[in-house]
Amino acid sequence: MRFGINHIAAPGLPLDRFFAMGRSLGVTEVEIRNDLPGAPIADGTSPQAVRQAAALAGVAILTINALYPFNVWSPELERKALGLADYARACGAGALVMCPLNEGRPVAFADTVAALERIAPILEERGLTGLVEPLGFPVSSLRTKAEAIRAIGEAGGSQTFRLVHDTFHHHLAGETEFYPQQTALVHISGVADPGVAVEDMLDGHRVLVGADDRLDNLGQIRGLLAAGFAGPFSFEPFSPAIQQLGDPEAALRESMAYIRNHV
């Protein structure tokens, strides 16, 4: 299996050190974010500088994470989509992760389809893929991969859009089916807190995958691999306890070893 790393796993590292950590771990596929203060893209670093840093470290940039809320089309979203797509093309990223509105307000299925139809030409003109990531939270406007696939189909976007299978959100949404042929990327994180109910799990609970994981990451990974998924499994822990580690490389190495030894 192939591992990737999302910059959220070590947000305190400057981008060049984050890339170097990946290579030290044997990882050559990474994700950068547009929501980390003081890090590209938010700090104004040029996409050319990001491309050069990635080339120097010998890593490929899988995605920019994320276009939000992709399913509520507006002039502001169009501006954001154009800016992120231009940045992605210039820095060498192959895709944009696209997350739905997650604020407790529903979004009509037709509006999600319409947004995909508007986003598609922006991506296609720049040779990018849109990676739709359903969010399993109860307040999410698009919780399941099944609904995302239906919306992509209605929009005629099967050549432009693929899925992100997030092990955390898969569990929260109560999904059981895998869609390996439609999936381009898997985000992995675990929840170890024994006291939090599934419906109350939040990003802050998401740690690295280990023996105390409650989300059945190992089962999900085995199922995806058995079904033919051959893409990267990218670490995406949001817990401050992980993000503030003094040695994130050691913690990631331990989680990688645990997964490899048990899958």
Coordinates of C-alpha atoms in Angstrom, one line a residue:
M1 CA 0.0 0.0 0.0
R2 CA 1.0 3.6 -0.6
F3 CA 1.0 6.2 2.1
G4 CA 0.6 9.9 1.7
I5 CA 0.7 12.7 4.3
N6 CA -1.6 15.8 4.6
H7 CA 0.1 18.9 6.0
I8 CA -2.5 19.0 8.8
A9 CA -0.5 16.1 10.4
A10 CA 2.3 18.5 11.1
P11 CA 1.1 22.0 10.6
G12 CA 3.9 23.5 12.6
L13 CA 6.5 22.4 10.0
P14 CA 7.4 24.8 7.2
L15 CA 6.6 23.4 3.9
D16 CA 10.2 22.4 3.0
R17 CA 10.6 20.5 6.3
F18 CA 7.2 18.9 5.8
F19 CA 8.2 17.6 2.4
A20 CA 11.6 16.4 3.8
M21 CA 9.8 14.6 6.6
G22 CA 7.7 12.8 4.0
R23 CA 10.7 11.6 2.1
S24 CA 12.4 10.5 5.3
L25 CA 9.3 8.3 6.0
G26 CA 9.5 6.9 2.5
V27 CA 6.4 8.9 1.4
T28 CA 6.6 10.6 -2.0
E29 CA 2.9 11.9 -2.1
V30 CA 1.8 14.8 0.0
E31 CA -1.2 17.1 0.4
I32 CA -0.9 20.9 1.0
R33 CA -3.7 23.0 2.5
N34 CA -5.1 26.5 2.0
D35 CA -6.4 26.8 5.6
L36 CA -3.2 26.7 7.6
P37 CA -2.2 30.2 8.9
G38 CA 1.5 30.9 8.2
A39 CA 1.8 28.2 5.6
P40 CA 1.3 28.1 1.8
I41 CA -1.2 29.0 0.4
A42 CA -2.4 31.3 3.2
D43 CA 0.9 33.2 3.7
G44 CA 1.3 34.3 0.1
T45 CA 4.0 31.8 -0.9
S46 CA 4.1 31.7 -4.7
P47 CA 3.1 28.4 -6.4
Q48 CA 6.4 28.3 -8.2
A49 CA 8.2 28.3 -4.9
V50 CA 6.0 25.4 -3.7
R51 CA 6.7 23.5 -6.9
Q52 CA 10.5 24.0 -6.5
A53 CA 10.4 22.9 -2.9
A54 CA 8.5 19.7 -3.8
A55 CA 10.9 19.0 -6.7
L56 CA 13.9 19.5 -4.4
A57 CA 12.5 17.1 -1.8
G58 CA 11.4 14.6 -4.5
V59 CA 7.7 14.5 -3.6
A60 CA 4.6 14.9 -5.7
I61 CA 1.8 17.2 -4.5
L62 CA -1.4 15.2 -4.6
T63 CA -3.9 17.8 -3.7
I64 CA -4.7 21.2 -2.4
N65 CA -7.2 20.8 0.5
A66 CA -9.8 22.2 0.2
L67 CA -12.5 24.1 -1.9
Y68 CA -15.3 24.8 0.6
P69 CA -18.2 24.8 0.5
F70 CA -18.1 23.4 -3.0
N71 CA -21.8 22.7 -3.2
V72 CA -23.1 26.2 -2.6
W73 CA -22.3 28.1 -5.8
S74 CA -21.8 31.9 -5.5
P75 CA -19.5 34.6 -6.9
E76 CA -17.3 34.1 -3.9
L77 CA -17.0 30.3 -4.5
E78 CA -16.3 30.9 -8.2
R79 CA -13.5 33.3 -7.2
K80 CA -12.1 30.8 -4.8
A81 CA -12.3 27.9 -7.2
L82 CA -10.5 29.9 -9.9
G83 CA -7.8 31.0 -7.5
L84 CA -7.2 27.5 -6.1
A85 CA -7.3 25.9 -9.5
D86 CA -4.7 28.3 -10.9
Y87 CA -2.5 27.8 -7.8
A88 CA -2.8 24.0 -8.1
R89 CA -1.8 24.0 -11.7
A90 CA 1.2 26.3 -11.1
C91 CA 2.5 24.4 -8.0
G92 CA 2.1 21.0 -9.7
A93 CA -0.8 19.7 -7.6
G94 CA -3.0 17.2 -9.5
A95 CA -6.3 17.8 -7.7
L96 CA -8.5 19.9 -5.5
V97 CA -10.2 18.3 -2.5
M98 CA -13.8 19.6 -2.4
C99 CA -15.8 19.6 0.8
P100 CA -19.6 20.3 1.2
L101 CA -21.3 22.8 3.5
N102 CA -20.9 21.6 7.0
E103 CA -23.0 24.1 9.1
G104 CA -26.3 22.4 9.8
R105 CA -28.1 23.8 6.7
P106 CA -29.3 21.5 4.0
V107 CA -28.3 22.0 0.4
A108 CA -30.7 20.7 -2.3
F109 CA -29.4 17.9 -4.4
A110 CA -30.0 20.0 -7.5
D111 CA -27.8 22.7 -6.1
T112 CA -25.0 20.3 -5.6
V113 CA -25.3 19.1 -9.2
A114 CA -25.4 22.6 -10.4
A115 CA -22.3 23.5 -8.5
L116 CA -20.4 20.5 -9.9
E117 CA -21.5 21.6 -13.4
R118 CA -20.0 25.1 -12.8
I119 CA -16.8 23.8 -11.3
A120 CA -16.1 21.1 -13.9
P121 CA -14.9 23.5 -16.7
I122 CA -12.6 25.3 -14.3
L123 CA -10.9 22.1 -13.5
E124 CA -10.9 20.7 -17.0
E125 CA -9.3 23.8 -18.5
R126 CA -6.4 23.3 -16.0
G127 CA -6.0 19.6 -16.3
L128 CA -7.1 19.0 -12.7
T129 CA -9.3 16.5 -10.9
G130 CA -12.0 17.4 -8.3
L131 CA -12.0 15.1 -5.3
V132 CA -15.4 15.2 -3.7
E133 CA -15.1 14.4 0.1
P134 CA -18.5 13.7 1.8
L135 CA -18.4 14.7 5.4
G136 CA -20.2 12.3 7.8
F137 CA -21.0 14.8 10.5
P138 CA -24.7 15.1 11.3
V139 CA -24.6 18.8 10.3
S140 CA -23.1 18.0 6.9
S141 CA -25.1 18.8 3.7
L142 CA -23.5 15.8 1.9
R143 CA -22.8 12.9 4.2
T144 CA -22.4 9.8 1.9
K145 CA -20.3 8.7 -1.0
A146 CA -23.4 7.2 -2.6
E147 CA -25.1 10.6 -2.8
A148 CA -21.9 12.2 -4.1
I149 CA -21.6 9.6 -6.9
R150 CA -25.2 10.2 -7.8
A151 CA -24.6 14.0 -8.0
I152 CA -21.4 13.5 -10.1
G153 CA -23.4 11.3 -12.5
E154 CA -26.2 13.8 -12.8
A155 CA -23.6 16.5 -13.5
G156 CA -22.0 14.4 -16.2
G157 CA -18.7 14.7 -14.3
S158 CA -17.4 11.2 -14.1
Q159 CA -14.3 12.1 -16.1
T160 CA -13.6 15.2 -13.9
F161 CA -14.6 14.2 -10.4
R162 CA -13.5 11.3 -8.1
L163 CA -14.1 10.5 -4.5
V164 CA -12.2 10.9 -1.3
H165 CA -12.9 8.0 1.0
D166 CA -12.2 9.4 4.5
T167 CA -12.2 6.6 7.1
F168 CA -13.5 9.0 9.8
H169 CA -16.4 10.3 7.8
H170 CA -17.2 6.8 6.4
H171 CA -17.7 5.6 10.0
L172 CA -19.7 8.7 11.1
A173 CA -22.0 8.4 8.1
G174 CA -22.7 4.7 8.8
E175 CA -21.6 3.8 5.3
T176 CA -20.7 0.2 4.5
E177 CA -20.1 0.1 0.8
F178 CA -16.8 0.9 -0.8
Y179 CA -16.4 2.5 -4.2
P180 CA -12.9 1.7 -5.3
Q181 CA -13.3 2.5 -9.0
Q182 CA -14.6 6.0 -8.2
T183 CA -12.1 6.7 -5.4
A184 CA -8.8 8.5 -6.0
L185 CA -7.6 9.1 -2.4
V186 CA -8.2 7.8 1.1
H187 CA -7.8 9.9 4.2
I188 CA -7.0 8.0 7.3
S189 CA -7.3 8.9 10.9
G190 CA -8.4 7.2 14.1
V191 CA -10.5 8.0 17.2
A192 CA -9.1 6.5 20.4
D193 CA -11.2 8.4 23.0
P194 CA -13.5 5.7 24.6
G195 CA -15.9 8.2 26.0
V196 CA -17.1 10.1 23.0
A197 CA -20.2 8.8 21.1
V198 CA -20.0 8.4 17.4
E199 CA -22.5 11.2 16.8
D200 CA -20.4 13.5 18.9
M201 CA -17.1 12.8 17.2
L202 CA -15.4 15.9 15.8
D203 CA -12.2 16.7 14.0
G204 CA -10.4 17.3 17.2
H205 CA -10.8 13.7 18.2
R206 CA -9.0 12.5 15.1
V207 CA -5.6 11.0 15.9
L208 CA -3.1 8.6 14.2
V209 CA -4.2 5.0 13.7
G210 CA -3.2 2.6 16.4
A211 CA -4.3 -0.4 18.4
D212 CA -7.0 1.7 20.2
D213 CA -8.7 2.9 17.1
R214 CA -12.6 2.8 17.2
L215 CA -13.2 3.5 13.5
D216 CA -12.1 0.1 12.1
N217 CA -9.5 1.7 9.9
L218 CA -7.8 -1.6 9.4
G219 CA -11.0 -3.2 8.2
Q220 CA -11.7 -0.3 5.9
I221 CA -8.2 -0.4 4.5
R222 CA -8.4 -4.2 4.0
G223 CA -11.8 -3.8 2.3
L224 CA -10.5 -1.1 -0.1
L225 CA -7.4 -3.0 -1.0
A226 CA -9.4 -6.2 -1.6
A227 CA -11.8 -4.3 -3.8
G228 CA -9.0 -3.1 -6.0
F229 CA -8.1 0.4 -4.7
A230 CA -4.5 1.1 -5.5
G231 CA -4.2 4.8 -4.6
P232 CA -2.6 6.5 -1.7
F233 CA -3.8 6.4 2.0
S234 CA -3.0 9.9 3.3
F235 CA -2.7 10.6 7.0
E236 CA -5.1 13.4 8.1
P237 CA -5.2 13.7 11.9
F238 CA -6.8 16.9 13.2
S239 CA -6.3 16.4 17.0
P240 CA -4.2 19.2 18.6
A241 CA -2.4 16.4 20.5
I242 CA -1.0 15.1 17.2
Q243 CA -0.4 18.5 15.6
Q244 CA 1.6 19.7 18.6
L245 CA 3.9 16.7 18.8
G246 CA 7.6 17.5 19.1
D247 CA 8.5 14.6 16.8
P248 CA 5.6 14.0 14.4
E249 CA 7.9 11.9 12.2
A250 CA 8.3 9.3 14.9
A251 CA 4.6 9.1 15.5
L252 CA 3.8 8.8 11.9
R253 CA 6.4 6.1 11.4
E254 CA 4.9 4.1 14.3
S255 CA 1.4 4.4 12.8
M256 CA 2.6 3.3 9.4
A257 CA 4.3 0.3 10.9
Y258 CA 1.2 -0.6 12.9
I259 CA -1.0 -0.5 9.8
R260 CA 1.5 -2.4 7.6
N261 CA 1.8 -5.1 10.2
H262 CA -1.9 -5.6 10.6
V263 CA -3.4 -5.2 7.1

